[in-house]
Amino acid sequence: LLLRFILLIALCGTVACSAPQDARREVALEPCQLAGMVDAQCGSVTVPENRDEADGRTIDIHFAVVPAESSISEPDPVFMLAGGPGQAATEVYPLILGFFEELNQNRDIVLVDQRGTGQSNPLDCPELDELPLDSDEDSVSAALEACRQALAERADLTQYTTPIAMRDLDAVRQALGYGPINLIGVSYGSRAALNYMRQFPENVRTATLSAVTSPELILQLQAPADGQRALDLLFARCEMDAACSAAFPDFETTFMQVSEALAEGQAVTFEHPISGEQETVTLDEEGFMQGVFNLLYSPELVSLLPLMIQEIARTEAYGPLAAQLVAFVASLESYEGMFYAVTCSEDAALIDLDEAREAQEGSDFPLVADEFVARCEQWPTAQLPDAFRQPLNSDIPTLLLSGEADPITPPQYARQVAEGLSNSRLITLPEFGHDVLTVGCMPTAVTDFVNAGALADLDTACIEEISPPPFFVSPTGPRP
C-alpha cells in the first residue's frame, strides 16, 4: 500500500490529487479560530463510545484542520497527538504551530481532541480545581472520587484507553478523506502514536516521537529513579560549568540542606502568579522534591534552579520557588478525569508496590506509586489488547527525539522503542529535559524528515550546535 501511495503522488501530482481528497471528505468543516489566533477548519466525527455496543451511547470526536498555506499541497497531512494523558490537541498545539510554518506550507496539520479532552466528551474534574493548593491526600482522594461518580453518569470510564482512542483517530482520518498520514506525538502522545502504528501500520507514512514512552514505561513506577538521574545530571552539569560552579560551589550540598530543612513542613507565603493574591501554603520536603521534579522538565527553569536554591539557603524564603511551582502546574492544562481513565487501566493496574519501593531506593524523590494506586482503586479498569505492552516491530520511518536530562521519559525508553523499529533514528540533546520538539533547529529537521518521508539523507548537523539556556548566576542573568 505504501508503494501504491508513493506512485500515486508521482503519477498524478499534488494539485490533481487534492480535488479527489476533498471529494472523499465525509464530514462538514466550519471556520474556527484556535488559541494564538490560529485560523482553522473545525469539525467532529460521531463514534460509538463502546464499539462493542451497537446501540449504545455515542460521542463526538472534535478536531481542527489547519490547512496547508500553499494551494499546491501534499495529500499526506500531519496529525499531532497531545501529551498528558489529558491534554487536548486543539488547545496545546496551536501555541507551537509557529515553529512548523514550513511544514504547514504544503501539508494540512490536523489536531484531534482525544476522547475525554477538549470538546470530545471532556472528562474534567472541577472538584480537583477547587481544592486549596496544599490539600492533603484525603481531600484529594475525596474530590477525585466525587469527580469519578459525576463522570460515571455520562461516560463509561472503561472506554477511554489509548487503543480505543486511536480508532477514533483513524475515523477522523477516514472522514477527512486522507490516505496515509504523518504522526507527531509528544510524551504520552508518543504512546498514542505507537498504538496507532500498531493498529493501522498501512495508514502511517512517517512518525516523529518526542519524549518517547516505551511499552516498558509504567507511569509513576520508575519516576523516582528517573527523576534522580536527571537531578544528578544537573548537579554534575553545574559542577562542570565554570560560571555555575564559581557562583554555587556547593550546589548539591546546599540543595540537600534546603530540602531537609522542610522535614517538619513550613508555612510559605507568596504572591500567586496568576491571581496576584497572597497565598500561604505548607511546604514539606516531599512537596519540595516533587516540585523540583516538575521543574526539571524545563531547561529554562533548570537554568534558574541553582540561583533559587542559593537564595533560599541565604534568606530561608521559599516563596519565589513556590510561585514558580504553581505557575508551572497551572500551565499544564489537563483533563484529570481522562488522565485517570487512561492511567488507572494502563499503568496503575500493573504496579506492584513492593517493586515500586525497590525502584525508589536510592532516590531523593518521594514514592508516588502508592498514592497513585490508591487513587485508582475506585476507578474501573479496562481490558487492554494483549500486544499493548509488547515492543512494536515496524519498518515505518520513525524519528525519535529525547532530552538527555528528561526526568520522566529519559532516552533509555526511546532506545527500547528503537530496537523494534528497523527504520528509525534517535536524536538525543545533551542537558535538555522533557520534549525537545521545538528546540533550536529541531523543527527544521522534523520538517525535512516529513517532506522526504525517509531518514537516509536527513541532515542534522545543526543540532550539534544546540545548547541549553546558560545558568543564571545572579538575578540579572547568566554571566556575559
mmCIF file of N, CA, C and O in Angstrom, residues 3-91:
data_model
loop_
_atom_site.group_PDB
_atom_site.id
_atom_site.type_symbol
_atom_site.label_atom_id
_atom_site.label_comp_id
_atom_site.label_asym_id
_atom_site.label_seq_id
_atom_site.Cartn_x
_atom_site.Cartn_y
_atom_site.Cartn_z
ATOM 1 N N LEU A 3 3.842 1.583 -1.337
ATOM 2 C CA LEU A 3 4.367 1.754 -2.684
ATOM 3 C C LEU A 3 3.308 2.351 -3.592
ATOM 4 O O LEU A 3 3.577 3.268 -4.375
ATOM 5 N N ARG A 4 2.075 1.867 -3.506
ATOM 6 C CA ARG A 4 0.987 2.416 -4.315
ATOM 7 C C ARG A 4 0.775 3.891 -3.990
ATOM 8 O O ARG A 4 0.507 4.707 -4.879
ATOM 9 N N PHE A 5 0.923 4.248 -2.720
ATOM 10 C CA PHE A 5 0.735 5.637 -2.303
ATOM 11 C C PHE A 5 1.806 6.533 -2.919
ATOM 12 O O PHE A 5 1.525 7.597 -3.445
ATOM 13 N N ILE A 6 3.059 6.081 -2.873
ATOM 14 C CA ILE A 6 4.160 6.864 -3.452
ATOM 15 C C ILE A 6 3.950 7.032 -4.952
ATOM 16 O O ILE A 6 4.141 8.113 -5.517
ATOM 17 N N LEU A 7 3.534 5.964 -5.610
ATOM 18 C CA LEU A 7 3.300 6.055 -7.048
ATOM 19 C C LEU A 7 2.162 7.018 -7.351
ATOM 20 O O LEU A 7 2.196 7.740 -8.351
ATOM 21 N N LEU A 8 1.155 7.064 -6.531
ATOM 22 C CA LEU A 8 0.022 7.966 -6.735
ATOM 23 C C LEU A 8 0.501 9.408 -6.745
ATOM 24 O O LEU A 8 0.111 10.199 -7.591
ATOM 25 N N ILE A 9 1.372 9.758 -5.803
ATOM 26 C CA ILE A 9 1.906 11.117 -5.766
ATOM 27 C C ILE A 9 2.710 11.398 -7.023
ATOM 28 O O ILE A 9 2.590 12.451 -7.641
ATOM 29 N N ALA A 10 3.545 10.446 -7.372
ATOM 30 C CA ALA A 10 4.445 10.679 -8.506
ATOM 31 C C ALA A 10 3.684 10.778 -9.815
ATOM 32 O O ALA A 10 4.056 11.531 -10.705
ATOM 33 N N LEU A 11 2.585 10.016 -9.951
ATOM 34 C CA LEU A 11 1.901 9.951 -11.231
ATOM 35 C C LEU A 11 0.930 11.099 -11.438
ATOM 36 O O LEU A 11 0.820 11.617 -12.548
ATOM 37 N N CYS A 12 0.218 11.503 -10.358
ATOM 38 C CA CYS A 12 -0.831 12.483 -10.591
ATOM 39 C C CYS A 12 -0.462 13.867 -10.095
ATOM 40 O O CYS A 12 -1.117 14.832 -10.473
ATOM 41 N N GLY A 13 0.574 13.990 -9.260
ATOM 42 C CA GLY A 13 0.947 15.305 -8.760
ATOM 43 C C GLY A 13 -0.003 15.765 -7.676
ATOM 44 O O GLY A 13 -1.140 15.319 -7.584
ATOM 45 N N THR A 14 0.437 16.715 -6.881
ATOM 46 C CA THR A 14 -0.349 17.097 -5.716
ATOM 47 C C THR A 14 -1.574 17.909 -6.077
ATOM 48 O O THR A 14 -2.589 17.834 -5.394
ATOM 49 N N VAL A 15 -1.520 18.716 -7.150
ATOM 50 C CA VAL A 15 -2.695 19.505 -7.496
ATOM 51 C C VAL A 15 -3.836 18.603 -7.939
ATOM 52 O O VAL A 15 -4.974 18.725 -7.497
ATOM 53 N N ALA A 16 -3.505 17.638 -8.808
ATOM 54 C CA ALA A 16 -4.542 16.733 -9.299
ATOM 55 C C ALA A 16 -5.113 15.874 -8.183
ATOM 56 O O ALA A 16 -6.269 15.497 -8.215
ATOM 57 N N CYS A 17 -4.260 15.551 -7.189
ATOM 58 C CA CYS A 17 -4.732 14.666 -6.114
ATOM 59 C C CYS A 17 -5.570 15.386 -5.084
ATOM 60 O O CYS A 17 -6.305 14.745 -4.351
ATOM 61 N N SER A 18 -5.464 16.717 -4.990
ATOM 62 C CA SER A 18 -6.142 17.417 -3.906
ATOM 63 C C SER A 18 -7.653 17.446 -4.099
ATOM 64 O O SER A 18 -8.400 17.368 -3.147
ATOM 65 N N ALA A 19 -8.114 17.536 -5.337
ATOM 66 C CA ALA A 19 -9.553 17.608 -5.555
ATOM 67 C C ALA A 19 -10.276 16.323 -5.167
ATOM 68 O O ALA A 19 -11.276 16.360 -4.471
ATOM 69 N N PRO A 20 -9.758 15.131 -5.584
ATOM 70 C CA PRO A 20 -10.416 13.909 -5.131
ATOM 71 C C PRO A 20 -10.424 13.781 -3.615
ATOM 72 O O PRO A 20 -11.370 13.245 -3.052
ATOM 73 N N GLN A 21 -9.364 14.265 -2.958
ATOM 74 C CA GLN A 21 -9.349 14.195 -1.499
ATOM 75 C C GLN A 21 -10.532 14.970 -0.925
ATOM 76 O O GLN A 21 -11.220 14.507 -0.031
ATOM 77 N N ASP A 22 -10.784 16.189 -1.437
ATOM 78 C CA ASP A 22 -11.932 16.961 -0.975
ATOM 79 C C ASP A 22 -13.231 16.222 -1.288
ATOM 80 O O ASP A 22 -14.172 16.229 -0.499
ATOM 81 N N ALA A 23 -13.282 15.590 -2.440
ATOM 82 C CA ALA A 23 -14.490 14.870 -2.818
ATOM 83 C C ALA A 23 -14.750 13.685 -1.901
ATOM 84 O O ALA A 23 -15.884 13.293 -1.687
ATOM 85 N N ARG A 24 -13.685 13.106 -1.357
ATOM 86 C CA ARG A 24 -13.851 11.948 -0.474
ATOM 87 C C ARG A 24 -14.208 12.359 0.951
ATOM 88 O O ARG A 24 -14.518 11.524 1.786
ATOM 89 N N ARG A 25 -14.133 13.642 1.235
ATOM 90 C CA ARG A 25 -14.396 14.088 2.598
ATOM 91 C C ARG A 25 -15.837 13.785 2.987
ATOM 92 O O ARG A 25 -16.781 14.063 2.257
ATOM 93 N N GLU A 26 -15.995 13.202 4.174
ATOM 94 C CA GLU A 26 -17.310 12.765 4.641
ATOM 95 C C GLU A 26 -17.846 13.622 5.779
ATOM 96 O O GLU A 26 -18.874 13.279 6.367
ATOM 97 N N VAL A 27 -17.193 14.713 6.103
ATOM 98 C CA VAL A 27 -17.570 15.497 7.267
ATOM 99 C C VAL A 27 -17.548 16.981 6.902
ATOM 100 O O VAL A 27 -16.710 17.431 6.127
ATOM 101 N N ALA A 28 -18.490 17.723 7.452
ATOM 102 C CA ALA A 28 -18.561 19.164 7.194
ATOM 103 C C ALA A 28 -17.570 19.898 8.096
ATOM 104 O O ALA A 28 -17.384 19.538 9.259
ATOM 105 N N LEU A 29 -16.935 20.927 7.555
ATOM 106 C CA LEU A 29 -15.986 21.741 8.300
ATOM 107 C C LEU A 29 -16.478 23.174 8.364
ATOM 108 O O LEU A 29 -17.064 23.684 7.407
ATOM 109 N N GLU A 30 -16.227 23.817 9.494
ATOM 110 C CA GLU A 30 -16.613 25.208 9.687
ATOM 111 C C GLU A 30 -15.384 26.017 10.110
ATOM 112 O O GLU A 30 -14.536 25.512 10.849
ATOM 113 N N PRO A 31 -15.286 27.268 9.664
ATOM 114 C CA PRO A 31 -14.160 28.096 10.094
ATOM 115 C C PRO A 31 -14.149 28.247 11.621
ATOM 116 O O PRO A 31 -15.199 28.386 12.256
ATOM 117 N N CYS A 32 -12.975 28.199 12.211
ATOM 118 C CA CYS A 32 -12.833 28.367 13.653
ATOM 119 C C CYS A 32 -11.473 29.010 13.926
ATOM 120 O O CYS A 32 -10.603 29.041 13.056
ATOM 121 N N GLN A 33 -11.332 29.530 15.113
ATOM 122 C CA GLN A 33 -10.061 30.137 15.497
ATOM 123 C C GLN A 33 -9.573 29.480 16.779
ATOM 124 O O GLN A 33 -10.290 29.414 17.782
ATOM 125 N N LEU A 34 -8.343 28.999 16.741
ATOM 126 C CA LEU A 34 -7.742 28.325 17.882
ATOM 127 C C LEU A 34 -6.909 29.303 18.695
ATOM 128 O O LEU A 34 -6.765 30.480 18.328
ATOM 129 N N ALA A 35 -6.373 28.842 19.797
ATOM 130 C CA ALA A 35 -5.511 29.677 20.630
ATOM 131 C C ALA A 35 -4.385 30.253 19.796
ATOM 132 O O ALA A 35 -3.920 29.636 18.831
ATOM 133 N N GLY A 36 -3.928 31.453 20.171
ATOM 134 C CA GLY A 36 -2.868 32.112 19.413
ATOM 135 C C GLY A 36 -3.331 32.683 18.097
ATOM 136 O O GLY A 36 -2.506 32.919 17.203
ATOM 137 N N MET A 37 -4.651 32.874 17.939
ATOM 138 C CA MET A 37 -5.229 33.445 16.720
ATOM 139 C C MET A 37 -4.939 32.584 15.497
ATOM 140 O O MET A 37 -4.741 33.081 14.390
ATOM 141 N N VAL A 38 -4.910 31.273 15.677
ATOM 142 C CA VAL A 38 -4.670 30.348 14.569
ATOM 143 C C VAL A 38 -5.992 30.054 13.869
ATOM 144 O O VAL A 38 -6.942 29.563 14.489
ATOM 145 N N ASP A 39 -6.081 30.363 12.593
ATOM 146 C CA ASP A 39 -7.274 30.084 11.809
ATOM 147 C C ASP A 39 -7.284 28.627 11.370
ATOM 148 O O ASP A 39 -6.263 28.089 10.924
ATOM 149 N N ALA A 40 -8.419 27.991 11.499
ATOM 150 C CA ALA A 40 -8.531 26.570 11.177
ATOM 151 C C ALA A 40 -9.922 26.257 10.665
ATOM 152 O O ALA A 40 -10.799 27.125 10.603
ATOM 153 N N GLN A 41 -10.110 25.010 10.287
ATOM 154 C CA GLN A 41 -11.414 24.473 9.926
ATOM 155 C C GLN A 41 -11.737 23.379 10.930
ATOM 156 O O GLN A 41 -10.966 22.422 11.089
ATOM 157 N N CYS A 42 -12.856 23.506 11.639
ATOM 158 C CA CYS A 42 -13.189 22.568 12.698
ATOM 159 C C CYS A 42 -14.375 21.685 12.323
ATOM 160 O O CYS A 42 -15.241 22.079 11.535
ATOM 161 N N GLY A 43 -14.393 20.514 12.918
ATOM 162 C CA GLY A 43 -15.494 19.590 12.690
ATOM 163 C C GLY A 43 -15.486 18.519 13.751
ATOM 164 O O GLY A 43 -14.703 18.550 14.702
ATOM 165 N N SER A 44 -16.367 17.546 13.596
ATOM 166 C CA SER A 44 -16.417 16.431 14.536
ATOM 167 C C SER A 44 -16.915 15.189 13.822
ATOM 168 O O SER A 44 -17.609 15.269 12.802
ATOM 169 N N VAL A 45 -16.544 14.060 14.372
ATOM 170 C CA VAL A 45 -16.972 12.758 13.876
ATOM 171 C C VAL A 45 -17.663 12.037 15.025
ATOM 172 O O VAL A 45 -17.124 11.980 16.135
ATOM 173 N N THR A 46 -18.838 11.510 14.780
ATOM 174 C CA THR A 46 -19.570 10.784 15.812
ATOM 175 C C THR A 46 -19.166 9.315 15.789
ATOM 176 O O THR A 46 -19.200 8.667 14.734
ATOM 177 N N VAL A 47 -18.789 8.808 16.963
ATOM 178 C CA VAL A 47 -18.341 7.417 17.074
ATOM 179 C C VAL A 47 -19.039 6.765 18.264
ATOM 180 O O VAL A 47 -19.497 7.454 19.182
ATOM 181 N N PRO A 48 -19.134 5.438 18.280
ATOM 182 C CA PRO A 48 -19.681 4.770 19.469
ATOM 183 C C PRO A 48 -18.726 4.964 20.650
ATOM 184 O O PRO A 48 -17.505 4.869 20.486
ATOM 185 N N GLU A 49 -19.258 5.234 21.826
ATOM 186 C CA GLU A 49 -18.384 5.268 22.997
ATOM 187 C C GLU A 49 -17.826 3.868 23.227
ATOM 188 O O GLU A 49 -16.633 3.707 23.503
ATOM 189 N N ASN A 50 -18.678 2.850 23.106
ATOM 190 C CA ASN A 50 -18.255 1.455 23.218
ATOM 191 C C ASN A 50 -18.571 0.779 21.897
ATOM 192 O O ASN A 50 -19.734 0.569 21.549
ATOM 193 N N ARG A 51 -17.532 0.443 21.164
ATOM 194 C CA ARG A 51 -17.747 -0.119 19.829
ATOM 195 C C ARG A 51 -18.319 -1.532 19.865
ATOM 196 O O ARG A 51 -18.686 -2.073 18.820
ATOM 197 N N ASP A 52 -18.382 -2.141 21.045
ATOM 198 C CA ASP A 52 -18.996 -3.464 21.172
ATOM 199 C C ASP A 52 -20.489 -3.387 21.435
ATOM 200 O O ASP A 52 -21.169 -4.426 21.511
ATOM 201 N N GLU A 53 -21.015 -2.163 21.592
ATOM 202 C CA GLU A 53 -22.441 -1.975 21.818
ATOM 203 C C GLU A 53 -23.025 -1.229 20.629
ATOM 204 O O GLU A 53 -22.861 -0.009 20.501
ATOM 205 N N ALA A 54 -23.709 -1.963 19.785
ATOM 206 C CA ALA A 54 -24.200 -1.387 18.528
ATOM 207 C C ALA A 54 -25.152 -0.219 18.757
ATOM 208 O O ALA A 54 -25.147 0.765 18.008
ATOM 209 N N ASP A 55 -25.992 -0.299 19.775
ATOM 210 C CA ASP A 55 -26.994 0.735 20.022
ATOM 211 C C ASP A 55 -26.672 1.554 21.266
ATOM 212 O O ASP A 55 -27.553 2.149 21.881
ATOM 213 N N GLY A 56 -25.399 1.593 21.634
ATOM 214 C CA GLY A 56 -25.009 2.286 22.850
ATOM 215 C C GLY A 56 -24.810 3.779 22.635
ATOM 216 O O GLY A 56 -25.098 4.334 21.564
ATOM 217 N N ARG A 57 -24.281 4.433 23.642
ATOM 218 C CA ARG A 57 -24.053 5.874 23.614
ATOM 219 C C ARG A 57 -23.005 6.223 22.563
ATOM 220 O O ARG A 57 -22.072 5.469 22.310
ATOM 221 N N THR A 58 -23.182 7.373 21.947
ATOM 222 C CA THR A 58 -22.186 7.881 21.004
ATOM 223 C C THR A 58 -21.548 9.145 21.569
ATOM 224 O O THR A 58 -22.118 9.825 22.427
ATOM 225 N N ILE A 59 -20.352 9.441 21.096
ATOM 226 C CA ILE A 59 -19.661 10.674 21.468
ATOM 227 C C ILE A 59 -19.116 11.329 20.212
ATOM 228 O O ILE A 59 -18.886 10.659 19.196
ATOM 229 N N ASP A 60 -18.938 12.629 20.262
ATOM 230 C CA ASP A 60 -18.385 13.380 19.132
ATOM 231 C C ASP A 60 -16.896 13.604 19.356
ATOM 232 O O ASP A 60 -16.488 14.094 20.417
ATOM 233 N N ILE A 61 -16.088 13.254 18.362
ATOM 234 C CA ILE A 61 -14.649 13.490 18.402
ATOM 235 C C ILE A 61 -14.370 14.773 17.633
ATOM 236 O O ILE A 61 -14.538 14.846 16.416
ATOM 237 N N HIS A 62 -13.948 15.792 18.365
ATOM 238 C CA HIS A 62 -13.720 17.115 17.794
ATOM 239 C C HIS A 62 -12.308 17.202 17.229
ATOM 240 O O HIS A 62 -11.362 16.636 17.789
ATOM 241 N N PHE A 63 -12.170 17.935 16.128
ATOM 242 C CA PHE A 63 -10.848 18.108 15.526
ATOM 243 C C PHE A 63 -10.778 19.456 14.813
ATOM 244 O O PHE A 63 -11.807 20.099 14.540
ATOM 245 N N ALA A 64 -9.559 19.865 14.536
ATOM 246 C CA ALA A 64 -9.320 21.093 13.775
ATOM 247 C C ALA A 64 -8.282 20.800 12.702
ATOM 248 O O ALA A 64 -7.289 20.121 12.960
ATOM 249 N N VAL A 65 -8.532 21.318 11.513
ATOM 250 C CA VAL A 65 -7.590 21.202 10.406
ATOM 251 C C VAL A 65 -7.007 22.587 10.143
ATOM 252 O O VAL A 65 -7.762 23.535 9.863
ATOM 253 N N VAL A 66 -5.691 22.707 10.266
ATOM 254 C CA VAL A 66 -5.010 23.934 9.877
ATOM 255 C C VAL A 66 -4.547 23.711 8.449
ATOM 256 O O VAL A 66 -3.578 22.979 8.204
ATOM 257 N N PRO A 67 -5.234 24.305 7.463
ATOM 258 C CA PRO A 67 -4.960 23.957 6.064
ATOM 259 C C PRO A 67 -3.558 24.370 5.630
ATOM 260 O O PRO A 67 -2.975 25.325 6.155
ATOM 261 N N ALA A 68 -3.028 23.628 4.677
ATOM 262 C CA ALA A 68 -1.753 23.991 4.087
ATOM 263 C C ALA A 68 -1.837 25.390 3.501
ATOM 264 O O ALA A 68 -2.863 25.785 2.931
ATOM 265 N N GLU A 69 -0.747 26.148 3.657
ATOM 266 C CA GLU A 69 -0.720 27.522 3.163
ATOM 267 C C GLU A 69 -0.753 27.567 1.642
ATOM 268 O O GLU A 69 -1.362 28.447 1.047
ATOM 269 N N SER A 70 -0.099 26.608 1.019
ATOM 270 C CA SER A 70 0.001 26.604 -0.437
ATOM 271 C C SER A 70 -1.216 25.951 -1.068
ATOM 272 O O SER A 70 -1.798 25.011 -0.524
ATOM 273 N N SER A 71 -1.606 26.451 -2.221
ATOM 274 C CA SER A 71 -2.698 25.825 -2.963
ATOM 275 C C SER A 71 -2.251 24.508 -3.581
ATOM 276 O O SER A 71 -3.071 23.683 -3.970
ATOM 277 N N ILE A 72 -0.928 24.331 -3.671
ATOM 278 C CA ILE A 72 -0.367 23.075 -4.157
ATOM 279 C C ILE A 72 0.116 22.307 -2.931
ATOM 280 O O ILE A 72 1.208 22.537 -2.425
ATOM 281 N N SER A 73 -0.709 21.426 -2.414
ATOM 282 C CA SER A 73 -0.398 20.768 -1.149
ATOM 283 C C SER A 73 -0.245 19.270 -1.317
ATOM 284 O O SER A 73 -0.779 18.670 -2.262
ATOM 285 N N GLU A 74 0.498 18.693 -0.402
ATOM 286 C CA GLU A 74 0.695 17.248 -0.395
ATOM 287 C C GLU A 74 -0.551 16.560 0.172
ATOM 288 O O GLU A 74 -1.249 17.120 1.012
ATOM 289 N N PRO A 75 -0.806 15.340 -0.257
ATOM 290 C CA PRO A 75 -2.021 14.648 0.202
ATOM 291 C C PRO A 75 -1.893 14.032 1.585
ATOM 292 O O PRO A 75 -2.897 13.606 2.163
ATOM 293 N N ASP A 76 -0.663 13.962 2.123
ATOM 294 C CA ASP A 76 -0.472 13.316 3.425
ATOM 295 C C ASP A 76 -0.304 14.377 4.510
ATOM 296 O O ASP A 76 0.736 15.021 4.591
ATOM 297 N N PRO A 77 -1.298 14.547 5.371
ATOM 298 C CA PRO A 77 -1.251 15.588 6.397
ATOM 299 C C PRO A 77 -0.399 15.150 7.590
ATOM 300 O O PRO A 77 0.076 14.010 7.665
ATOM 301 N N VAL A 78 -0.250 16.064 8.532
ATOM 302 C CA VAL A 78 0.422 15.783 9.797
ATOM 303 C C VAL A 78 -0.627 15.772 10.895
ATOM 304 O O VAL A 78 -1.361 16.749 11.066
ATOM 305 N N PHE A 79 -0.716 14.683 11.625
ATOM 306 C CA PHE A 79 -1.583 14.583 12.795
ATOM 307 C C PHE A 79 -0.717 14.719 14.037
ATOM 308 O O PHE A 79 0.225 13.942 14.233
ATOM 309 N N MET A 80 -1.016 15.715 14.884
ATOM 310 C CA MET A 80 -0.258 15.938 16.109
ATOM 311 C C MET A 80 -1.023 15.389 17.307
ATOM 312 O O MET A 80 -2.171 15.770 17.540
ATOM 313 N N LEU A 81 -0.377 14.512 18.062
ATOM 314 C CA LEU A 81 -1.008 13.846 19.199
ATOM 315 C C LEU A 81 -0.488 14.445 20.500
ATOM 316 O O LEU A 81 0.725 14.529 20.715
ATOM 317 N N ALA A 82 -1.416 14.844 21.362
ATOM 318 C CA ALA A 82 -1.068 15.595 22.571
ATOM 319 C C ALA A 82 -0.598 14.677 23.696
ATOM 320 O O ALA A 82 -0.809 13.465 23.684
ATOM 321 N N GLY A 83 0.028 15.310 24.699
ATOM 322 C CA GLY A 83 0.583 14.583 25.831
ATOM 323 C C GLY A 83 -0.390 14.475 26.985
ATOM 324 O O GLY A 83 -1.592 14.654 26.862
ATOM 325 N N GLY A 84 0.179 14.198 28.138
ATOM 326 C CA GLY A 84 -0.623 14.059 29.344
ATOM 327 C C GLY A 84 -0.368 12.722 30.030
ATOM 328 O O GLY A 84 0.670 12.540 30.664
ATOM 329 N N PRO A 85 -1.298 11.755 29.866
ATOM 330 C CA PRO A 85 -2.570 11.886 29.144
ATOM 331 C C PRO A 85 -3.509 12.882 29.805
ATOM 332 O O PRO A 85 -3.505 13.018 31.025
ATOM 333 N N GLY A 86 -4.241 13.591 28.949
ATOM 334 C CA GLY A 86 -5.201 14.553 29.455
ATOM 335 C C GLY A 86 -5.168 15.893 28.760
ATOM 336 O O GLY A 86 -6.018 16.743 29.026
ATOM 337 N N GLN A 87 -4.200 16.103 27.867
ATOM 338 C CA GLN A 87 -4.168 17.371 27.144
ATOM 339 C C GLN A 87 -4.964 17.251 25.848
ATOM 340 O O GLN A 87 -5.055 16.173 25.257
ATOM 341 N N ALA A 88 -5.530 18.368 25.421
ATOM 342 C CA ALA A 88 -6.309 18.416 24.180
ATOM 343 C C ALA A 88 -5.456 18.998 23.069
ATOM 344 O O ALA A 88 -4.875 20.078 23.219
ATOM 345 N N ALA A 89 -5.380 18.302 21.959
ATOM 346 C CA ALA A 89 -4.513 18.738 20.863
ATOM 347 C C ALA A 89 -4.892 20.122 20.348
ATOM 348 O O ALA A 89 -4.027 20.930 20.023
ATOM 349 N N THR A 90 -6.200 20.427 20.279
ATOM 350 C CA THR A 90 -6.612 21.733 19.748
ATOM 351 C C THR A 90 -6.290 22.869 20.707
ATOM 352 O O THR A 90 -6.349 24.035 20.318
ATOM 353 N N GLU A 91 -5.940 22.545 21.950
ATOM 354 C CA GLU A 91 -5.632 23.579 22.937
ATOM 355 C C GLU A 91 -4.137 23.797 23.122
ATOM 356 O O GLU A 91 -3.708 24.913 23.390
#
